[in-house]
């Protein structure tokens, strides 16, 4: 290459402004003109997550000028009243600082339609509102309908969206539906629900939210596994002894009886969040990160995943009783308002799974989750086998545990590697040490909230982080036997709030000669 070659100005036609190059995947993509209609707009999800996420996206410059948000609920609110509600939730829960100019611009596109789901006239008004937004506010016919409502209400809302033509795609505009879990309460009801939704919206217009997939640390599982050479050679049954996936919460269920009673920990979080974590940990490398390739690999690993039996020994369930959360005395589930004192709903669940593939044959996956546990932590621990031979006296390795790689999903996001190291001194003594990667110290960038990421992806039509129908159905297929077994026998075992679950959970893993990590 001659020196002059370096300095020759690039021809105009080959020069691309990197800020405008849609092929540059590092740049944040900005949603095109569109609107979001939220059903269930008076609920907690909307107030604490969706509205703040919309504002944060606007604040980061990721929403277009032609953007609108319409609330639909029974309240007798005007657009102005609804805007006040949105403003309050932004002030209470947004993650980015409040900027009056951003809010003023957003507020111009805020609308409210009052009515119930079976009220044809209300849906006709919604149709007129959306048409007016397209004409006057530049939303260009592109609309997402967010069903932040119980699944029993999906059929009637979907029918209304079909009747009014609001669900109809056009050549020049899109319509999408966003649905929140629970996607049914077993395989049969999930299939029915999917049929109802798919009758109105084609599968590629359906976005099922599993907010764990919107978390940075969860997406990082893919980077950790597939961007590095270090881990893949040992990511299999030759080296891995078992995998523990823990999602522990310190909060109780006060105020959530309406949703949680009769649902329980398996349906609430194992069916979705924890099985998605298992799928990302256990899947093979996708040929690309295209939505089909990524989701196809998750489907494969889920279809190879099965409960290990006998279920009395390989599963455990519990229900929190009164206890101490730090220095605070807290009530048990039976004293929480809205829960039946006879309630059999489990607030803790642990199960044992196997993944019948060449990579994972013989490696148990232990999943556990619970409310009112010792502390809030979600992690995936890949625990390795002992070295086949230790050239040390037993006394030298008394404090050596198993090597482990722990993906810390939250809080304190990062990755820990645990291995043995020589204790300084004249004797050879080996003790476990950890090596840490922590988001807080390695990056200056902050992570967006999961809902921010997922909402933006809905508006961009980017479906990779949304489970497909098949994943949902496979997850129920895996779990239905344990739900049936528990419904037919026994009751959850009590555990005092602030502890790590019922003794049955320790016994469950103990039978295999292993023990739970104390995160
Ligand atoms: C939700 C469950 O999906 O996830 C809740 O319904 C749970 O019961 C919540 O508390 C936990 O989410 P996060 O992001 O705080 O781990």
mmCIF file with all atom_site columns, C-alpha atoms in Angstrom, residues 365-470:
data_model
loop_
_atom_site.group_PDB
_atom_site.id
_atom_site.type_symbol
_atom_site.label_atom_id
_atom_site.label_alt_id
_atom_site.label_comp_id
_atom_site.label_asym_id
_atom_site.label_entity_id
_atom_site.label_seq_id
_atom_site.pdbx_PDB_ins_code
_atom_site.Cartn_x
_atom_site.Cartn_y
_atom_site.Cartn_z
_atom_site.occupancy
_atom_site.B_iso_or_equiv
_atom_site.pdbx_formal_charge
_atom_site.auth_seq_id
_atom_site.auth_comp_id
_atom_site.auth_asym_id
_atom_site.auth_atom_id
_atom_site.pdbx_PDB_model_num
ATOM 1   C CA . UNK A 1 365 ? -29.912 -28.971 36.797 1.00 0.00 ? 365 UNK A CA 1
ATOM 2   C CA . UNK A 1 366 ? -31.288 -27.868 40.174 1.00 0.00 ? 366 UNK A CA 1
ATOM 3   C CA . UNK A 1 367 ? -33.707 -24.937 40.015 1.00 0.00 ? 367 UNK A CA 1
ATOM 4   C CA . UNK A 1 368 ? -35.042 -23.129 43.079 1.00 0.00 ? 368 UNK A CA 1
ATOM 5   C CA . UNK A 1 369 ? -36.972 -19.978 43.754 1.00 0.00 ? 369 UNK A CA 1
ATOM 6   C CA . UNK A 1 370 ? -38.767 -18.485 46.708 1.00 0.00 ? 370 UNK A CA 1
ATOM 7   C CA . UNK A 1 371 ? -40.268 -15.432 48.334 1.00 0.00 ? 371 UNK A CA 1
ATOM 8   C CA . UNK A 1 372 ? -39.112 -14.140 51.718 1.00 0.00 ? 372 UNK A CA 1
ATOM 9   C CA . UNK A 1 373 ? -35.763 -15.894 51.496 1.00 0.00 ? 373 UNK A CA 1
ATOM 10  C CA . UNK A 1 374 ? -32.517 -14.750 53.103 1.00 0.00 ? 374 UNK A CA 1
ATOM 11  C CA . UNK A 1 375 ? -31.770 -12.141 50.473 1.00 0.00 ? 375 UNK A CA 1
ATOM 12  C CA . UNK A 1 376 ? -32.572 -11.080 46.947 1.00 0.00 ? 376 UNK A CA 1
ATOM 13  C CA . UNK A 1 377 ? -30.292 -12.828 44.490 1.00 0.00 ? 377 UNK A CA 1
ATOM 14  C CA . UNK A 1 378 ? -30.551 -14.476 41.090 1.00 0.00 ? 378 UNK A CA 1
ATOM 15  C CA . UNK A 1 379 ? -27.610 -16.528 39.870 1.00 0.00 ? 379 UNK A CA 1
ATOM 16  C CA . UNK A 1 380 ? -26.615 -19.428 37.688 1.00 0.00 ? 380 UNK A CA 1
ATOM 17  C CA . UNK A 1 381 ? -23.846 -21.539 39.190 1.00 0.00 ? 381 UNK A CA 1
ATOM 18  C CA . UNK A 1 382 ? -22.068 -24.001 36.941 1.00 0.00 ? 382 UNK A CA 1
ATOM 19  C CA . UNK A 1 383 ? -20.340 -26.296 39.423 1.00 0.00 ? 383 UNK A CA 1
ATOM 20  C CA . UNK A 1 384 ? -17.427 -28.371 38.119 1.00 0.00 ? 384 UNK A CA 1
ATOM 21  C CA . UNK A 1 385 ? -16.303 -31.870 38.960 1.00 0.00 ? 385 UNK A CA 1
ATOM 22  C CA . UNK A 1 386 ? -13.387 -32.419 41.286 1.00 0.00 ? 386 UNK A CA 1
ATOM 23  C CA . UNK A 1 387 ? -10.005 -32.862 39.614 1.00 0.00 ? 387 UNK A CA 1
ATOM 24  C CA . UNK A 1 388 ? -9.618  -36.604 38.922 1.00 0.00 ? 388 UNK A CA 1
ATOM 25  C CA . UNK A 1 389 ? -6.508  -36.718 41.034 1.00 0.00 ? 389 UNK A CA 1
ATOM 26  C CA . UNK A 1 390 ? -5.130  -34.407 43.734 1.00 0.00 ? 390 UNK A CA 1
ATOM 27  C CA . UNK A 1 391 ? -1.380  -34.769 44.357 1.00 0.00 ? 391 UNK A CA 1
ATOM 28  C CA . UNK A 1 392 ? -1.772  -33.344 47.865 1.00 0.00 ? 392 UNK A CA 1
ATOM 29  C CA . UNK A 1 393 ? -2.236  -34.806 51.323 1.00 0.00 ? 393 UNK A CA 1
ATOM 30  C CA . UNK A 1 394 ? -5.876  -34.696 52.372 1.00 0.00 ? 394 UNK A CA 1
ATOM 31  C CA . UNK A 1 395 ? -5.120  -32.132 55.060 1.00 0.00 ? 395 UNK A CA 1
ATOM 32  C CA . UNK A 1 396 ? -3.776  -29.721 52.434 1.00 0.00 ? 396 UNK A CA 1
ATOM 33  C CA . UNK A 1 397 ? -7.059  -29.573 50.547 1.00 0.00 ? 397 UNK A CA 1
ATOM 34  C CA . UNK A 1 398 ? -9.533  -29.598 53.414 1.00 0.00 ? 398 UNK A CA 1
ATOM 35  C CA . UNK A 1 399 ? -10.721 -26.130 52.451 1.00 0.00 ? 399 UNK A CA 1
ATOM 36  C CA . UNK A 1 400 ? -10.904 -26.794 48.734 1.00 0.00 ? 400 UNK A CA 1
ATOM 37  C CA . UNK A 1 401 ? -14.449 -26.901 47.347 1.00 0.00 ? 401 UNK A CA 1
ATOM 38  C CA . UNK A 1 402 ? -15.590 -27.441 43.774 1.00 0.00 ? 402 UNK A CA 1
ATOM 39  C CA . UNK A 1 403 ? -14.581 -25.042 41.059 1.00 0.00 ? 403 UNK A CA 1
ATOM 40  C CA . UNK A 1 404 ? -17.541 -22.956 39.976 1.00 0.00 ? 404 UNK A CA 1
ATOM 41  C CA . UNK A 1 405 ? -18.481 -20.297 37.492 1.00 0.00 ? 405 UNK A CA 1
ATOM 42  C CA . UNK A 1 406 ? -21.284 -18.141 38.811 1.00 0.00 ? 406 UNK A CA 1
ATOM 43  C CA . UNK A 1 407 ? -23.230 -15.784 36.589 1.00 0.00 ? 407 UNK A CA 1
ATOM 44  C CA . UNK A 1 408 ? -24.583 -13.150 38.957 1.00 0.00 ? 408 UNK A CA 1
ATOM 45  C CA . UNK A 1 409 ? -27.790 -12.018 37.264 1.00 0.00 ? 409 UNK A CA 1
ATOM 46  C CA . UNK A 1 410 ? -28.728 -9.607  40.064 1.00 0.00 ? 410 UNK A CA 1
ATOM 47  C CA . UNK A 1 411 ? -28.056 -7.650  42.170 1.00 0.00 ? 411 UNK A CA 1
ATOM 48  C CA . UNK A 1 412 ? -24.297 -6.996  42.103 1.00 0.00 ? 412 UNK A CA 1
ATOM 49  C CA . UNK A 1 413 ? -24.287 -8.007  38.434 1.00 0.00 ? 413 UNK A CA 1
ATOM 50  C CA . UNK A 1 414 ? -21.245 -9.848  37.145 1.00 0.00 ? 414 UNK A CA 1
ATOM 51  C CA . UNK A 1 415 ? -19.482 -13.187 36.987 1.00 0.00 ? 415 UNK A CA 1
ATOM 52  C CA . UNK A 1 416 ? -17.476 -14.990 39.664 1.00 0.00 ? 416 UNK A CA 1
ATOM 53  C CA . UNK A 1 417 ? -15.002 -17.778 39.133 1.00 0.00 ? 417 UNK A CA 1
ATOM 54  C CA . UNK A 1 418 ? -14.165 -19.919 42.153 1.00 0.00 ? 418 UNK A CA 1
ATOM 55  C CA . UNK A 1 419 ? -11.049 -22.079 42.286 1.00 0.00 ? 419 UNK A CA 1
ATOM 56  C CA . UNK A 1 420 ? -8.437  -23.292 44.761 1.00 0.00 ? 420 UNK A CA 1
ATOM 57  C CA . UNK A 1 421 ? -5.284  -21.326 45.459 1.00 0.00 ? 421 UNK A CA 1
ATOM 58  C CA . UNK A 1 422 ? -2.268  -21.813 47.692 1.00 0.00 ? 422 UNK A CA 1
ATOM 59  C CA . UNK A 1 423 ? -2.565  -20.034 50.993 1.00 0.00 ? 423 UNK A CA 1
ATOM 60  C CA . UNK A 1 424 ? 0.588   -17.911 51.437 1.00 0.00 ? 424 UNK A CA 1
ATOM 61  C CA . UNK A 1 425 ? 3.034   -19.470 53.872 1.00 0.00 ? 425 UNK A CA 1
ATOM 62  C CA . UNK A 1 426 ? 5.598   -22.182 54.140 1.00 0.00 ? 426 UNK A CA 1
ATOM 63  C CA . UNK A 1 427 ? 3.100   -25.052 54.025 1.00 0.00 ? 427 UNK A CA 1
ATOM 64  C CA . UNK A 1 428 ? 1.123   -26.225 50.987 1.00 0.00 ? 428 UNK A CA 1
ATOM 65  C CA . UNK A 1 429 ? -2.437  -25.451 51.893 1.00 0.00 ? 429 UNK A CA 1
ATOM 66  C CA . UNK A 1 430 ? -5.135  -24.917 49.259 1.00 0.00 ? 430 UNK A CA 1
ATOM 67  C CA . UNK A 1 431 ? -8.196  -22.801 49.833 1.00 0.00 ? 431 UNK A CA 1
ATOM 68  C CA . UNK A 1 432 ? -11.038 -21.527 47.623 1.00 0.00 ? 432 UNK A CA 1
ATOM 69  C CA . UNK A 1 433 ? -10.654 -18.029 46.238 1.00 0.00 ? 433 UNK A CA 1
ATOM 70  C CA . UNK A 1 434 ? -12.785 -16.059 43.791 1.00 0.00 ? 434 UNK A CA 1
ATOM 71  C CA . UNK A 1 435 ? -12.044 -13.926 40.789 1.00 0.00 ? 435 UNK A CA 1
ATOM 72  C CA . UNK A 1 436 ? -14.698 -11.374 39.985 1.00 0.00 ? 436 UNK A CA 1
ATOM 73  C CA . UNK A 1 437 ? -15.988 -9.458  37.040 1.00 0.00 ? 437 UNK A CA 1
ATOM 74  C CA . UNK A 1 438 ? -18.413 -6.792  38.102 1.00 0.00 ? 438 UNK A CA 1
ATOM 75  C CA . UNK A 1 439 ? -20.419 -4.507  35.820 1.00 0.00 ? 439 UNK A CA 1
ATOM 76  C CA . UNK A 1 440 ? -19.997 -1.638  38.246 1.00 0.00 ? 440 UNK A CA 1
ATOM 77  C CA . UNK A 1 441 ? -16.204 -1.607  37.960 1.00 0.00 ? 441 UNK A CA 1
ATOM 78  C CA . UNK A 1 442 ? -15.714 -2.793  34.361 1.00 0.00 ? 442 UNK A CA 1
ATOM 79  C CA . UNK A 1 443 ? -18.219 -0.560  32.583 1.00 0.00 ? 443 UNK A CA 1
ATOM 80  C CA . UNK A 1 444 ? -19.169 3.069   32.813 1.00 0.00 ? 444 UNK A CA 1
ATOM 81  C CA . UNK A 1 445 ? -22.324 2.460   30.769 1.00 0.00 ? 445 UNK A CA 1
ATOM 82  C CA . UNK A 1 446 ? -25.441 1.794   32.813 1.00 0.00 ? 446 UNK A CA 1
ATOM 83  C CA . UNK A 1 447 ? -27.795 -1.037  31.958 1.00 0.00 ? 447 UNK A CA 1
ATOM 84  C CA . UNK A 1 448 ? -31.238 -0.059  30.700 1.00 0.00 ? 448 UNK A CA 1
ATOM 85  C CA . UNK A 1 449 ? -34.181 -1.536  32.552 1.00 0.00 ? 449 UNK A CA 1
ATOM 86  C CA . UNK A 1 450 ? -35.380 -4.808  31.038 1.00 0.00 ? 450 UNK A CA 1
ATOM 87  C CA . UNK A 1 451 ? -38.724 -3.278  30.057 1.00 0.00 ? 451 UNK A CA 1
ATOM 88  C CA . UNK A 1 452 ? -37.012 -0.421  28.273 1.00 0.00 ? 452 UNK A CA 1
ATOM 89  C CA . UNK A 1 453 ? -35.043 -2.826  26.106 1.00 0.00 ? 453 UNK A CA 1
ATOM 90  C CA . UNK A 1 454 ? -38.022 -5.059  25.411 1.00 0.00 ? 454 UNK A CA 1
ATOM 91  C CA . UNK A 1 455 ? -40.444 -2.239  24.619 1.00 0.00 ? 455 UNK A CA 1
ATOM 92  C CA . UNK A 1 456 ? -37.974 -0.757  22.182 1.00 0.00 ? 456 UNK A CA 1
ATOM 93  C CA . UNK A 1 457 ? -37.546 -4.161  20.534 1.00 0.00 ? 457 UNK A CA 1
ATOM 94  C CA . UNK A 1 458 ? -41.327 -4.438  20.108 1.00 0.00 ? 458 UNK A CA 1
ATOM 95  C CA . UNK A 1 459 ? -41.406 -1.057  18.369 1.00 0.00 ? 459 UNK A CA 1
ATOM 96  C CA . UNK A 1 460 ? -38.435 -2.006  16.187 1.00 0.00 ? 460 UNK A CA 1
ATOM 97  C CA . UNK A 1 461 ? -40.009 -5.376  15.349 1.00 0.00 ? 461 UNK A CA 1
ATOM 98  C CA . UNK A 1 462 ? -36.944 -7.203  16.725 1.00 0.00 ? 462 UNK A CA 1
ATOM 99  C CA . UNK A 1 463 ? -38.267 -10.488 18.176 1.00 0.00 ? 463 UNK A CA 1
ATOM 100 C CA . UNK A 1 464 ? -35.082 -12.284 19.343 1.00 0.00 ? 464 UNK A CA 1
ATOM 101 C CA . UNK A 1 465 ? -35.681 -11.686 23.037 1.00 0.00 ? 465 UNK A CA 1
ATOM 102 C CA . UNK A 1 466 ? -39.294 -12.865 23.018 1.00 0.00 ? 466 UNK A CA 1
ATOM 103 C CA . UNK A 1 467 ? -40.039 -16.566 23.541 1.00 0.00 ? 467 UNK A CA 1
ATOM 104 C CA . UNK A 1 468 ? -41.997 -18.244 20.791 1.00 0.00 ? 468 UNK A CA 1
ATOM 105 C CA . UNK A 1 469 ? -45.179 -20.193 21.319 1.00 0.00 ? 469 UNK A CA 1
ATOM 106 C CA . UNK A 1 470 ? -43.264 -23.463 21.199 1.00 0.00 ? 470 UNK A CA 1
#
